[in-house]
């Protein structure tokens, strides 16, 4: 850890340029081209909400096709135009484009940028005691690269040949040949350009998060006193910094194959009986490069949600988080293992069975740290004085999805079983529960929990309860039946099943899933109303509405750029001193010295009182020496 002197010097220096220290701002520098981490977090959140709504609407459109393949959809022609056929059906190629864009939007723009971009930006400086990120300018660039990426992806929805339609994993040769299908033309080019900009945004943000956590912690904030949220964001940034460049290289080679005649992924291709000149490439190479990012991406999405859940569950159970060191260790273990399990997505590519067994073993091992986290969540909840706030409900919902979705991951981690299930709806159900829905619930838990600090207002709790129960039940109604039809052999990526007598027996179940999806999407409009109404007309939030211990609640209700108007608080203790025996209240903030709580101190904490030293207004404990 950097010395206290360096911390104080850096924090005062950064404070000289902030609003709370006399720096003037206007509309453009405050709301648009801002370097304030809190405003940038809000920009990420609002943009992520837009994409989540768009991605959700796409999923309902293609669920209409799957659930009611014979239905007349003329009523959405004003929205989709010529993508509705003269017979009133969704065009088959547009169906593939919808699935592609839905996956891309949800995985990257919502659950990566919307989740990490929002809460890493918002919470890292506030919870470690920093004025702002290490580089406010780089932070601003991170958002605007994401915004540019979003604009290009959005434009691709409106071009004549349609958006990319090769699946969100964009496997070649389909994605590498512009002449293959309409969606492999300009739409795929825009997809690749958009993702290149998105990766730049992610790398800029990740470098900033890592630097800030290492260098800008306040006096007393050792790594052992960091909230689990910060550990999660820190490790997520490291994973992203190491894995996203590999996807960038994969996309770059794909651009070369598409536009410059190279053959990295192409060999022995025939189109309409005509042999293409490409020789020597391998489409499997792209899969290796893609999934080297693709599986760490699962944890880039999940770890921030798990970190948020750790904070929310501990706060609302009024108990210390169970097994703090085990939680940190499990996240470290997950971060390492996430880089050596990627080929379990590729069991069906004909890989060497021995290599498959190695990846199978590593995949099953990664279930161990995940199980540790689940066990620690459950034991934190056990006999806690639980407050069922909306944020707490969404966190418990995340644990539920993590368990049910994670169990099916053990099935798919076994190569012999995965070969049978890989191209079925069982896989769709698995990753939507364990990655998509669990991470989305972590995002919602974070919004409900930190909304008072973001906007200085309180969300309506009753609407939050309605939102939670409709979404929680709806998600299980959508994805639980998919396990059943997947085991029965129902294939994914099919536009229609009406030509298969065997699959027609699942028509009713498919209709049930589609109706549940519509209801679940409808529930999100309750949240949208609550979010935007409360932002402007909600009840004014108290300074610390959840009686939490972490540093962000020591700032003013609406902190300016610089976060603390005076000196940054000093940290003395870990962030989970809840319901401590002998304490006057059921929470003790991190800023309270042990000398002020003799009635609740443990023996080793009393020893720390003797070792506290006064030095120019800063206090150093034995942990920092």
Coordinates of N, CA, C and O in Angstrom, one line a residue, residues 93-102 104 153 156-157 159 161-168 170 174-175 181-192 258:
X93 N -34.2 -14.5 -42.0 CA -32.8 -13.9 -41.8 C -32.9 -12.8 -40.7 O -31.9 -12.6 -40.0
X94 N -34.0 -12.1 -40.6 CA -34.1 -11.1 -39.6 C -34.2 -11.7 -38.2 O -33.8 -11.2 -37.2
X95 N -34.9 -12.9 -38.2 CA -34.9 -13.7 -36.9 C -33.5 -13.9 -36.4 O -33.2 -13.7 -35.2
X96 N -32.6 -14.4 -37.3 CA -31.2 -14.6 -36.9 C -30.5 -13.3 -36.5 O -29.7 -13.3 -35.5
X97 N -30.9 -12.2 -37.2 CA -30.3 -10.9 -36.8 C -30.8 -10.5 -35.4 O -30.0 -10.0 -34.6
X98 N -32.0 -10.8 -35.1 CA -32.6 -10.4 -33.8 C -31.8 -11.2 -32.7 O -31.5 -10.6 -31.6
X99 N -31.7 -12.5 -32.9 CA -31.0 -13.3 -31.9 C -29.5 -12.8 -31.7 O -29.0 -12.7 -30.6
X100 N -28.9 -12.5 -32.8 CA -27.5 -12.0 -32.8 C -27.4 -10.7 -32.0 O -26.5 -10.5 -31.1
X101 N -28.2 -9.7 -32.3 CA -28.2 -8.4 -31.7 C -28.6 -8.5 -30.2 O -28.1 -7.8 -29.4
X102 N -29.6 -9.3 -29.9 CA -30.0 -9.5 -28.5 C -28.8 -10.0 -27.7 O -28.6 -9.4 -26.6
X104 N -25.6 -9.8 -28.3 CA -24.5 -8.8 -28.3 C -24.8 -7.7 -27.3 O -24.0 -7.3 -26.5
X153 N -23.5 0.5 -33.4 CA -24.3 -0.7 -33.3 C -25.8 -0.4 -33.6 O -26.5 -1.2 -34.3
X156 N -26.5 0.1 -37.3 CA -26.5 -1.2 -38.0 C -27.9 -1.8 -38.0 O -28.2 -2.6 -38.9
X157 N -28.8 -1.4 -37.1 CA -30.1 -1.9 -37.1 C -30.9 -1.4 -38.3 O -32.0 -2.0 -38.6
X159 N -29.7 -0.4 -41.5 CA -29.2 -0.5 -42.9 C -30.1 -1.5 -43.7 O -30.7 -2.4 -43.2
X161 N -29.5 -4.1 -45.7 CA -29.2 -5.5 -45.6 C -29.4 -6.1 -44.2 O -29.2 -7.3 -44.1
X162 N -29.6 -5.2 -43.3 CA -29.9 -5.7 -41.9 C -28.6 -5.8 -41.1 O -27.5 -5.8 -41.6
X163 N -28.8 -5.9 -39.8 CA -27.6 -6.0 -38.9 C -27.0 -7.4 -39.0 O -27.4 -8.3 -39.7
X164 N -25.9 -7.6 -38.2 CA -25.1 -8.8 -38.2 C -26.1 -10.0 -37.8 O -27.0 -9.8 -37.0
X165 N -25.9 -11.1 -38.5 CA -26.9 -12.2 -38.2 C -26.2 -13.5 -38.1 O -26.8 -14.6 -38.3
X166 N -24.9 -13.5 -37.7 CA -24.1 -14.8 -37.5 C -24.1 -15.3 -36.1 O -23.2 -16.1 -35.8
X167 N -25.0 -14.8 -35.3 CA -25.0 -15.2 -33.9 C -24.1 -14.3 -33.1 O -23.1 -13.7 -33.7
X168 N -24.3 -14.1 -31.8 CA -23.5 -13.1 -31.1 C -22.0 -13.6 -31.0 O -21.1 -12.8 -30.7
X170 N -20.4 -14.8 -33.6 CA -20.0 -14.5 -35.0 C -18.9 -15.5 -35.5 O -17.8 -15.1 -36.0
X174 N -19.3 -18.1 -41.8 CA -20.5 -17.3 -42.1 C -20.2 -15.8 -41.9 O -20.5 -15.0 -42.8
X175 N -19.5 -15.4 -40.8 CA -19.2 -14.0 -40.5 C -18.1 -13.5 -41.4 O -17.9 -12.3 -41.5
X181 N -24.6 -14.3 -46.5 CA -26.0 -13.9 -46.3 C -26.0 -12.4 -46.1 O -25.0 -11.8 -46.0
X182 N -27.2 -11.8 -46.1 CA -27.3 -10.4 -46.0 C -26.7 -9.9 -44.8 O -26.0 -8.8 -44.8
X183 N -26.9 -10.6 -43.6 CA -26.3 -10.1 -42.4 C -24.8 -10.2 -42.3 O -24.2 -9.7 -41.3
X184 N -24.2 -10.8 -43.2 CA -22.7 -10.9 -43.2 C -22.1 -9.7 -44.0 O -20.8 -9.7 -44.1
X185 N -22.9 -8.8 -44.5 CA -22.4 -7.7 -45.3 C -22.0 -6.5 -44.4 O -21.2 -6.6 -43.5
X186 N -22.6 -5.4 -44.8 CA -22.3 -4.1 -44.0 C -22.6 -4.3 -42.5 O -21.9 -3.7 -41.7
X187 N -23.7 -5.0 -42.2 CA -24.1 -5.2 -40.8 C -23.0 -5.8 -40.0 O -22.7 -5.4 -38.9
X188 N -22.3 -6.8 -40.5 CA -21.2 -7.4 -39.8 C -20.0 -6.5 -39.7 O -19.3 -6.5 -38.7
X189 N -19.8 -5.7 -40.8 CA -18.7 -4.8 -40.7 C -18.9 -3.8 -39.6 O -18.0 -3.5 -38.8
X190 N -20.1 -3.2 -39.5 CA -20.4 -2.3 -38.4 C -20.3 -2.9 -37.1 O -19.9 -2.3 -36.1
X191 N -20.7 -4.2 -37.0 CA -20.6 -5.0 -35.7 C -19.2 -5.0 -35.3 O -18.9 -4.8 -34.1
X192 N -18.3 -5.3 -36.2 CA -16.9 -5.5 -35.8 C -16.3 -4.1 -35.4 O -15.5 -4.0 -34.5
X258 N -12.2 -10.7 -44.2 CA -13.4 -10.2 -44.9 C -13.0 -9.2 -46.0 O -13.6 -9.1 -47.1

